[in-house]
DNA sequence: ACCTGAACACCGTTCAAGT
DNA sequence: ACCTGAACACCGTTCAAGT
């Protein structure tokens, strides 16, 4: 329905239009809408052009490649990632909230996981804004600057892997004819409670990751970084 | 050079050959070799057929789709994942060794990450064998069966996300013109030590994950029985 | 049953021609 | 500068015809 802004759309003649009909922004918006309404398989340069009432080749006056379009869509998706807890909750609670929101966003856009993992943030303002919020929250929580990026990347790796996992079919671990050769694994899979198993694994991993990060900060912070926040409530320390 | 097993390869006539020239195994082997030698982009049905001295359509007598070929290649890759530490080292040391080997294998085969995350293990013997080894190791380490799969999935999610991260270009976090709008993040990126940054983030995350899992097992295991009560609500819950 | 060869319905991208 | 339209070099897959 927000395809309103388009004029009567009569057949265009051959040459240059009096006013440009395309722009990188219009292309990005159309791409996002296309993906949102019909899924990532529907995002082809031809379909995108059709949506915009234009010949496919016209797109290349405004974007470089399809990869470029994906980069733009991906930045848009990052706008949906909720970073609002940083500066409000403790760094670990905020990190957990961010991770959940981040996973949800890419569970809805699984094909973009490959894109975000590999695309420079340069020229992706929403993405940079997200990282800024997270980095500031971690710094405020007492993390030394040289570790902040690694923490972000580690959590992000877990989040993106978990987002991919949401695409697994329910029977992914059915060993079938191989059951006899894998008794322990088969039994474990059977013992797993029903429900949203991807969510259960994600929450288990997230909890472990945060517990470990708290312990790590306690070690790193002890060396004398900036004001350590209220230390995480004590946890069983690892028996080495 | 191991393309030896092929006979003189004279031009085949039109009809059915006296003896089948293809088999699912021969196709899988050729696909693995192709990927190993020329990368995943080189794996097309046409190239595969050429490698096997056959018309592309002939492949479809033995495999269902290209996805089917990828599934087979993926199972092969899992043979390279080293699970040998389970039953030798403690469960957590073995899990770490497995995770490192697993990450390395998929860093070399990044395009298969999407495949493994979503493909049923049925009919993938190497994959099932790997999971069996891991599950048995965790069980022996004291993990209750109903948690084993979640632990495996959580670690796997982190591993696969980290494998994708190895494909990131060195300048991925260059904020460029957006630097001014993201001072904390830009400073953190600058403060990051050089070297293999992907490996540093992976090791930080792996250490945290394992520390957290040890703590979790201590809680779960402390209850003694195979069905421990739900652990005390954890301390990350936001204070609203 | 298992191959060839032609064909189908796509892709992303380039480029000359037009205004 | 910015569009159209034709063309290029691919894809994966299907299917009739052949033996």
Coordinates of C-alpha atoms (C1' of nucleotides) in Angstrom, one line a residue:
Chain A
X1 CA 0.0 0.0 0.0
X2 CA 2.8 2.5 0.5
X3 CA 3.5 2.2 -3.2
X4 CA 1.5 5.4 -3.4
X5 CA 4.2 7.9 -4.2
X6 CA 4.4 6.6 -7.7
X7 CA 2.8 8.8 -10.4
X8 CA 0.3 7.4 -13.0
X9 CA 3.2 5.4 -14.4
X10 CA 2.4 5.7 -18.0
X11 CA 4.8 4.0 -20.3
X12 CA 8.0 5.9 -20.5
X13 CA 9.6 6.8 -23.8
X14 CA 13.1 6.0 -24.9
X15 CA 15.4 8.8 -23.6
X16 CA 16.3 10.4 -20.4
X17 CA 13.2 11.3 -18.3
X18 CA 12.6 15.0 -17.5
X19 CA 13.1 14.2 -13.8
X20 CA 14.9 11.2 -12.4
X21 CA 12.5 8.5 -11.5
X22 CA 15.0 6.5 -9.4
X23 CA 17.3 7.2 -6.5
X24 CA 19.3 4.9 -4.2
X25 CA 16.7 5.6 -1.5
X26 CA 13.7 4.7 -3.6
X27 CA 15.5 1.5 -4.7
X28 CA 16.3 0.6 -1.1
X29 CA 12.8 1.2 0.1
X30 CA 11.4 -0.9 -2.7
X31 CA 13.8 -3.7 -2.0
X32 CA 12.9 -3.7 1.7
X33 CA 9.2 -3.7 0.9
X34 CA 9.7 -6.5 -1.6
X35 CA 11.6 -8.6 0.9
X36 CA 9.2 -7.9 3.7
X37 CA 6.1 -8.8 1.6
X38 CA 7.4 -11.7 -0.6
X39 CA 10.6 -12.9 1.0
X40 CA 14.2 -12.9 0.0
X41 CA 13.8 -15.2 -3.0
X42 CA 11.6 -12.6 -4.5
X43 CA 14.3 -10.0 -4.4
X44 CA 15.7 -10.1 -8.0
X45 CA 16.9 -7.1 -10.0
X46 CA 14.1 -7.8 -12.4
X47 CA 11.4 -7.8 -9.7
X48 CA 12.8 -4.8 -8.1
X49 CA 12.8 -2.9 -11.4
X50 CA 9.2 -4.0 -12.0
X51 CA 8.2 -2.7 -8.6
X52 CA 9.7 0.6 -9.5
X53 CA 8.2 0.7 -13.0
X54 CA 11.5 0.7 -14.7
X55 CA 13.8 -1.5 -16.8
X56 CA 16.3 -3.6 -14.8
X57 CA 19.2 -1.9 -16.4
X58 CA 18.1 1.4 -15.1
X59 CA 18.9 0.3 -11.5
X60 CA 22.6 0.3 -12.4
X61 CA 22.6 4.1 -12.7
X62 CA 22.0 4.2 -8.9
X63 CA 23.4 1.1 -7.3
X64 CA 26.5 -0.8 -8.2
X65 CA 25.5 -4.4 -7.9
X66 CA 22.8 -6.5 -6.3
X67 CA 25.2 -7.0 -3.4
X68 CA 25.0 -3.2 -3.0
X69 CA 21.2 -3.5 -2.7
X70 CA 21.6 -6.2 -0.1
X71 CA 24.0 -4.1 1.9
X72 CA 21.4 -1.3 2.0
X73 CA 18.6 -3.6 3.0
X74 CA 20.7 -5.1 5.7
X75 CA 21.4 -1.6 7.2
X76 CA 17.6 -1.1 7.2
X77 CA 17.1 -4.3 9.1
X78 CA 19.5 -3.1 11.8
X79 CA 17.1 -0.3 12.5
X80 CA 14.8 -2.9 14.0
X81 CA 17.4 -4.1 16.5
X82 CA 16.7 -2.8 19.9
X83 CA 19.6 -1.2 21.7
X84 CA 17.6 0.9 24.1
X85 CA 18.6 -1.0 27.2
X86 CA 22.2 0.2 27.1
X87 CA 22.6 3.0 29.6
X88 CA 19.4 2.0 31.3
X89 CA 20.0 -1.6 32.6
X90 CA 23.4 -3.0 33.6
X91 CA 25.7 -3.8 30.7
X92 CA 25.0 -7.6 30.9
X93 CA 21.2 -7.2 31.0
X94 CA 21.4 -4.7 28.1
X95 CA 23.6 -7.1 26.2
X96 CA 21.1 -9.9 26.6
X97 CA 18.2 -7.7 25.5
X98 CA 20.2 -6.6 22.5
X99 CA 21.2 -10.2 21.6
X100 CA 17.6 -11.3 21.7
X101 CA 16.3 -8.5 19.5
X102 CA 19.2 -9.0 17.1
X103 CA 18.6 -12.7 16.8
X104 CA 14.9 -12.1 16.2
X105 CA 15.6 -9.5 13.4
X106 CA 17.9 -11.9 11.5
X107 CA 15.7 -14.9 12.1
X108 CA 13.3 -12.9 10.0
X109 CA 16.0 -12.1 7.4
X110 CA 18.2 -15.2 7.4
X111 CA 19.7 -14.7 4.0
X112 CA 21.1 -11.4 5.2
X113 CA 23.3 -13.2 7.8
X114 CA 25.9 -13.9 5.2
X115 CA 25.8 -10.3 4.2
X116 CA 26.2 -8.7 7.6
X117 CA 29.0 -11.0 8.6
X118 CA 31.1 -9.8 5.7
X119 CA 30.0 -6.2 4.8
X120 CA 32.0 -3.1 5.9
X121 CA 29.9 -0.8 8.1
X122 CA 31.1 2.2 6.1
X123 CA 28.1 3.9 4.6
X124 CA 25.7 1.9 6.8
X125 CA 24.5 4.5 9.3
X126 CA 22.0 2.4 11.2
X127 CA 24.5 -0.3 11.7
X128 CA 27.1 2.1 13.0
X129 CA 24.6 3.7 15.3
X130 CA 23.8 0.2 16.7
X131 CA 27.5 -0.6 17.4
X132 CA 28.0 2.8 18.9
X133 CA 25.2 2.2 21.4
X134 CA 26.6 -1.2 22.3
X135 CA 30.2 0.0 22.6
X136 CA 29.2 2.9 24.8
X137 CA 27.2 0.6 27.0
X138 CA 30.1 -1.8 27.4
X139 CA 32.5 1.0 28.1
X140 CA 30.2 2.4 30.7
X141 CA 29.9 -1.1 32.2
X142 CA 33.6 -1.2 32.8
X143 CA 35.0 -3.0 29.8
X144 CA 38.4 -1.8 28.7
X145 CA 38.3 -0.4 25.2
X146 CA 40.7 -3.0 23.7
X147 CA 38.2 -5.8 24.6
X148 CA 35.0 -4.1 23.6
X149 CA 35.1 -5.1 19.9
X150 CA 35.9 -8.7 20.7
X151 CA 33.0 -8.9 23.0
X152 CA 30.7 -7.4 20.4
X153 CA 32.0 -9.8 17.7
X154 CA 31.7 -12.8 20.0
X155 CA 28.1 -12.1 21.0
X156 CA 27.3 -11.2 17.4
X157 CA 28.7 -14.5 16.1
X158 CA 26.6 -16.4 18.6
X159 CA 23.5 -14.3 17.7
X160 CA 23.9 -14.8 13.9
X161 CA 24.6 -18.5 14.3
X162 CA 21.5 -18.8 16.4
X163 CA 19.5 -16.8 13.8
X164 CA 20.5 -19.4 11.2
X165 CA 19.5 -22.1 13.6
X166 CA 15.9 -20.8 13.6
X167 CA 15.6 -22.1 10.1
X168 CA 16.3 -25.7 11.0
X169 CA 13.4 -28.0 10.4
X170 CA 12.0 -29.8 13.4
X171 CA 13.3 -33.1 12.3
X172 CA 16.9 -31.9 11.7
X173 CA 18.3 -34.3 14.4
X174 CA 16.3 -37.3 13.4
X175 CA 19.0 -39.8 12.9
X176 CA 16.8 -42.2 10.9
X177 CA 18.6 -45.3 9.9
X178 CA 21.7 -44.2 11.7
X179 CA 20.1 -44.2 15.1
X180 CA 21.7 -47.5 16.1
X181 CA 25.1 -46.1 15.4
X182 CA 24.5 -43.1 17.5
X183 CA 22.7 -44.2 20.7
X184 CA 23.9 -41.4 23.0
X185 CA 23.0 -38.6 20.5
X186 CA 19.7 -40.2 19.6
X187 CA 18.8 -40.5 23.3
X188 CA 19.8 -36.9 24.0
X189 CA 17.6 -35.7 21.2
X190 CA 14.7 -37.7 22.5
X191 CA 15.2 -36.4 26.0
X192 CA 15.0 -32.9 24.8
X193 CA 11.8 -31.1 25.9
X194 CA 9.4 -30.1 23.2
X195 CA 8.5 -26.5 22.4
X196 CA 10.7 -23.9 20.8
X197 CA 14.0 -25.8 20.8
X198 CA 15.9 -23.2 18.9
X199 CA 14.9 -20.7 21.6
X200 CA 15.9 -23.0 24.4
X201 CA 19.4 -23.5 22.9
X202 CA 19.7 -19.8 22.4
X203 CA 18.8 -19.0 25.9
X204 CA 21.1 -21.6 27.3
X205 CA 24.0 -20.3 25.3
X206 CA 23.2 -16.7 26.0
X207 CA 23.1 -17.3 29.7
X208 CA 26.4 -19.2 29.5
X209 CA 28.0 -16.5 27.4
X210 CA 27.0 -13.7 29.8
X211 CA 28.0 -15.6 32.8
X212 CA 31.4 -16.1 31.3
X213 CA 31.7 -12.5 30.2
X214 CA 30.9 -11.3 33.7
X215 CA 33.7 -13.5 35.0
X216 CA 36.0 -12.2 32.4
X217 CA 35.3 -8.6 33.2
X218 CA 35.9 -9.3 36.8
X219 CA 39.3 -10.5 35.9
X220 CA 40.1 -7.8 33.4
X221 CA 38.6 -5.0 35.6
X222 CA 40.6 -6.1 38.5
X223 CA 43.7 -5.0 36.7
X224 CA 42.5 -1.5 37.1
X225 CA 40.3 -0.2 34.3
X226 CA 37.8 2.5 34.7
X227 CA 35.1 2.5 37.4
X228 CA 33.8 -1.0 37.6
X229 CA 30.0 -1.1 37.8
X230 CA 28.2 -3.0 40.5
X231 CA 29.9 -6.3 40.1
X232 CA 27.6 -9.1 38.9
X233 CA 26.0 -11.1 41.6
X234 CA 28.4 -13.8 42.6
X235 CA 28.4 -16.9 40.5
X236 CA 30.0 -20.2 41.0
X237 CA 33.6 -19.6 39.9
X238 CA 35.0 -22.1 37.5
X239 CA 36.9 -25.0 39.2
X240 CA 39.6 -24.4 36.5
Chain B
X1 CA 45.7 -35.2 -10.2
X2 CA 43.4 -37.8 -8.6
X3 CA 41.1 -37.5 -11.6
X4 CA 42.9 -40.7 -12.6
X5 CA 40.1 -43.3 -12.2
X6 CA 38.4 -42.0 -15.4
X7 CA 38.8 -44.2 -18.4
X8 CA 40.1 -42.9 -21.8
X9 CA 36.9 -40.8 -21.9
X10 CA 36.1 -41.1 -25.5
X11 CA 33.0 -39.4 -26.7
X12 CA 30.0 -41.3 -25.5
X13 CA 27.2 -42.2 -28.0
X14 CA 23.6 -41.3 -27.5
X15 CA 21.9 -44.1 -25.5
X16 CA 22.4 -45.9 -22.2
X17 CA 26.0 -46.8 -21.5
X18 CA 26.9 -50.5 -21.1
X19 CA 27.9 -49.8 -17.5
X20 CA 26.8 -46.8 -15.5
X21 CA 29.5 -44.1 -15.6
X22 CA 28.0 -42.2 -12.6
X23 CA 27.0 -42.9 -9.0
X24 CA 26.1 -40.7 -6.1
X25 CA 29.6 -41.4 -4.6
X26 CA 31.4 -40.4 -7.8
X27 CA 29.4 -37.2 -8.0
X28 CA 30.1 -36.4 -4.3
X29 CA 33.8 -37.0 -4.7
X30 CA 34.0 -34.9 -7.8
X31 CA 32.1 -32.1 -6.0
X32 CA 34.4 -32.2 -3.0
X33 CA 37.4 -32.1 -5.3
X34 CA 36.0 -29.2 -7.3
X35 CA 35.2 -27.2 -4.2
X36 CA 38.6 -27.9 -2.7
X37 CA 40.5 -26.9 -5.8
X38 CA 38.5 -24.1 -7.2
X39 CA 36.2 -22.9 -4.4
X40 CA 32.5 -22.9 -3.9
X41 CA 31.7 -20.5 -6.8
X42 CA 33.1 -23.1 -9.1
X43 CA 30.6 -25.7 -8.0
X44 CA 28.0 -25.6 -10.7
X45 CA 26.1 -28.5 -12.1
X46 CA 27.6 -27.8 -15.4
X47 CA 31.2 -27.8 -14.1
X48 CA 30.5 -30.9 -12.1
X49 CA 29.2 -32.7 -15.1
X50 CA 32.3 -31.5 -17.1
X51 CA 34.6 -32.9 -14.4
X52 CA 32.8 -36.2 -14.7
X53 CA 32.8 -36.2 -18.5
X54 CA 29.0 -36.2 -18.7
X55 CA 26.1 -34.0 -19.7
X56 CA 24.7 -31.9 -16.9
X57 CA 21.3 -33.6 -17.2
X58 CA 22.9 -37.0 -16.4
X59 CA 23.6 -35.9 -12.9
X60 CA 19.9 -35.9 -12.2
X61 CA 19.7 -39.7 -12.5
X62 CA 21.7 -39.9 -9.3
X63 CA 21.1 -36.8 -7.2
X64 CA 17.9 -34.9 -6.7
X65 CA 19.0 -31.3 -6.8
X66 CA 22.1 -29.2 -6.3
X67 CA 21.0 -28.8 -2.7
X68 CA 21.4 -32.6 -2.5
X69 CA 25.0 -32.3 -3.8
X70 CA 25.7 -29.6 -1.2
X71 CA 24.3 -31.8 1.6
X72 CA 26.7 -34.6 0.6
X73 CA 29.7 -32.3 0.4
X74 CA 28.8 -30.9 3.8
X75 CA 28.8 -34.3 5.3
X76 CA 32.2 -34.9 3.9
X77 CA 33.5 -31.6 5.4
X78 CA 32.4 -32.9 8.8
X79 CA 34.8 -35.7 8.5
X80 CA 37.6 -33.1 9.0
X81 CA 36.1 -32.0 12.3
X82 CA 38.2 -33.4 15.1
X83 CA 36.2 -35.0 17.9
X84 CA 39.1 -37.1 19.2
X85 CA 39.4 -35.3 22.5
X86 CA 36.1 -36.5 23.9
X87 CA 36.7 -39.3 26.3
X88 CA 40.3 -38.3 26.6
X89 CA 40.2 -34.8 28.0
X90 CA 37.6 -33.3 30.4
X91 CA 34.3 -32.5 28.6
X92 CA 35.0 -28.8 28.6
X93 CA 38.5 -29.1 27.2
X94 CA 37.2 -31.5 24.6
X95 CA 34.4 -29.2 23.7
X96 CA 36.9 -26.4 23.2
X97 CA 39.0 -28.5 20.9
X98 CA 36.0 -29.6 18.9
X99 CA 34.8 -26.0 18.6
X100 CA 38.1 -24.9 17.3
X101 CA 38.4 -27.6 14.7
X102 CA 34.8 -27.1 13.7
X103 CA 35.3 -23.4 13.2
X104 CA 38.4 -24.0 11.1
X105 CA 36.6 -26.5 8.9
X106 CA 33.8 -24.1 8.1
X107 CA 36.0 -21.1 7.8
X108 CA 37.4 -23.0 4.8
X109 CA 33.8 -23.8 3.6
X110 CA 31.9 -20.7 4.5
X111 CA 29.1 -21.2 1.9
X112 CA 28.2 -24.5 3.6
X113 CA 27.4 -22.8 6.9
X114 CA 23.9 -22.0 5.6
X115 CA 23.6 -25.6 4.5
X116 CA 24.6 -27.3 7.7
X117 CA 22.4 -25.0 9.8
X118 CA 19.3 -26.2 8.1
X119 CA 19.9 -29.7 6.7
X120 CA 18.6 -32.8 8.4
X121 CA 21.3 -35.2 9.6
X122 CA 19.4 -38.1 8.2
X123 CA 21.6 -39.8 5.6
X124 CA 24.7 -37.8 6.7
X125 CA 26.8 -40.5 8.5
X126 CA 29.9 -38.4 9.2
X127 CA 27.7 -35.7 10.7
X128 CA 25.8 -38.1 12.9
X129 CA 29.1 -39.7 14.0
X130 CA 30.4 -36.3 15.0
X131 CA 27.3 -35.6 17.1
X132 CA 27.5 -39.0 18.7
X133 CA 31.0 -38.4 19.9
X134 CA 30.1 -35.0 21.3
X135 CA 26.9 -36.2 22.9
X136 CA 28.7 -39.1 24.5
X137 CA 31.4 -36.9 25.8
X138 CA 29.0 -34.5 27.4
X139 CA 27.0 -37.3 29.0
X140 CA 30.2 -38.7 30.4
X141 CA 31.0 -35.3 31.7
X142 CA 27.9 -35.2 33.7
X143 CA 25.5 -33.3 31.5
X144 CA 21.9 -34.5 31.9
X145 CA 20.5 -35.9 28.6
X146 CA 17.8 -33.3 28.3
X147 CA 20.4 -30.5 28.1
X148 CA 22.9 -32.1 25.9
X149 CA 21.3 -31.1 22.6
X150 CA 20.9 -27.5 23.7
X151 CA 24.6 -27.4 24.7
X152 CA 25.6 -28.8 21.3
X153 CA 23.3 -26.4 19.4
X154 CA 24.5 -23.4 21.4
X155 CA 28.2 -24.1 20.9
X156 CA 27.5 -24.9 17.2
X157 CA 25.7 -21.6 16.7
X158 CA 28.7 -19.8 18.1
X159 CA 31.1 -21.8 16.0
X160 CA 29.2 -21.3 12.8
X161 CA 28.7 -17.6 13.4
X162 CA 32.4 -17.3 14.1
X163 CA 33.2 -19.2 10.9
X164 CA 31.2 -16.6 8.9
X165 CA 33.1 -13.9 10.8
X166 CA 36.4 -15.2 9.4
X167 CA 35.3 -13.9 6.0
X168 CA 35.0 -10.3 7.2
X169 CA 37.4 -7.9 5.5
X170 CA 40.0 -6.2 7.7
X171 CA 38.3 -2.9 7.3
X172 CA 34.8 -4.1 8.2
X173 CA 34.6 -1.8 11.2
X174 CA 36.0 1.3 9.5
X175 CA 33.3 3.8 10.3
X176 CA 34.6 6.2 7.6
X177 CA 32.5 9.4 7.4
X178 CA 30.4 8.1 10.3
X179 CA 33.3 8.2 12.7
X180 CA 32.2 11.4 14.3
X181 CA 28.8 10.0 15.0
X182 CA 30.2 6.9 16.7
X183 CA 33.1 8.0 18.9
X184 CA 33.0 5.2 21.5
X185 CA 32.8 2.5 18.8
X186 CA 35.5 4.1 16.7
X187 CA 37.8 4.4 19.7
X188 CA 37.2 0.7 20.7
X189 CA 38.0 -0.5 17.2
X190 CA 41.2 1.6 17.2
X191 CA 42.1 0.2 20.6
X192 CA 41.8 -3.3 19.4
X193 CA 45.2 -5.1 19.1
X194 CA 46.3 -6.1 15.7
X195 CA 46.8 -9.6 14.5
X196 CA 44.1 -12.2 13.8
X197 CA 41.1 -10.3 15.2
X198 CA 38.6 -12.9 14.3
X199 CA 40.6 -15.5 16.2
X200 CA 40.8 -13.2 19.2
X201 CA 37.0 -12.6 19.3
X202 CA 36.5 -16.4 18.9
X203 CA 38.7 -17.3 21.8
X204 CA 37.2 -14.7 24.0
X205 CA 33.7 -16.0 23.2
X206 CA 34.7 -19.6 23.5
X207 CA 36.3 -19.0 26.9
X208 CA 33.2 -17.2 28.1
X209 CA 30.9 -19.8 26.8
X210 CA 32.8 -22.6 28.5
X211 CA 33.1 -20.7 31.8
X212 CA 29.3 -20.2 31.7
X213 CA 28.6 -23.8 30.8
X214 CA 30.8 -25.1 33.6
X215 CA 28.8 -22.9 36.0
X216 CA 25.6 -24.2 34.5
X217 CA 26.6 -27.8 34.9
X218 CA 27.5 -27.1 38.5
X219 CA 24.0 -25.9 39.1
X220 CA 22.3 -28.6 37.1
X221 CA 24.6 -31.4 38.3
X222 CA 24.3 -30.3 42.0
X223 CA 20.7 -31.4 42.1
X224 CA 22.1 -34.9 41.6
X225 CA 19.1 -36.5 39.8
X226 CA 18.7 -36.7 36.1
X227 CA 15.9 -34.1 36.3
X228 CA 17.2 -31.2 38.3
X229 CA 14.8 -28.4 39.2
X230 CA 14.9 -25.3 37.0
X231 CA 17.8 -23.2 38.1
X232 CA 17.2 -20.1 40.2
X233 CA 16.0 -17.3 38.0
X234 CA 19.2 -15.7 36.9
X235 CA 20.5 -12.3 37.6
X236 CA 20.3 -10.9 34.1
X237 CA 16.5 -10.4 34.4
X238 CA 15.9 -6.7 34.0
X239 CA 14.8 -4.9 37.2
X240 CA 12.0 -3.5 35.1
Chain C
dA1 C1' 18.1 -47.8 -16.3
dC2 C1' 21.0 -44.2 -17.7
dC3 C1' 22.9 -41.5 -21.0
dT4 C1' 22.6 -37.2 -24.8
dG5 C1' 20.9 -33.0 -26.5
dA6 C1' 17.7 -29.5 -26.9
dA7 C1' 14.9 -26.6 -24.5
dC8 C1' 12.9 -23.8 -20.6
dA9 C1' 12.6 -20.2 -17.5
dC10 C1' 15.2 -17.8 -15.2
dC11 C1' 19.6 -15.0 -13.3
dG12 C1' 22.9 -10.4 -12.8
dT13 C1' 25.1 -7.2 -15.7
dT14 C1' 26.7 -4.5 -19.9
dC15 C1' 26.1 -1.3 -23.4
dA16 C1' 24.6 1.3 -27.5
dA17 C1' 21.0 4.3 -28.6
dG18 C1' 18.0 7.8 -27.4
dT19 C1' 16.7 12.4 -25.2
Chain D
dA1 C1' 22.6 12.3 -16.6
dC2 C1' 19.4 8.7 -16.9
dC3 C1' 16.3 6.1 -19.1
dT4 C1' 15.0 1.8 -22.8
dG5 C1' 15.8 -2.4 -25.2
dA6 C1' 18.7 -5.8 -26.9
dA7 C1' 22.2 -8.8 -25.8
dC8 C1' 25.6 -11.7 -23.1
dA9 C1' 27.0 -15.2 -20.4
dC10 C1' 25.5 -17.7 -17.4
dC11 C1' 22.3 -20.6 -13.9
dG12 C1' 19.5 -25.2 -12.3
dT13 C1' 16.3 -28.3 -14.1
dT14 C1' 13.1 -31.0 -17.3
dC15 C1' 12.2 -34.1 -20.8
dA16 C1' 12.0 -36.6 -25.2
dA17 C1' 14.8 -39.5 -27.8
dG18 C1' 18.1 -43.1 -27.9
dT19 C1' 20.1 -47.7 -26.5

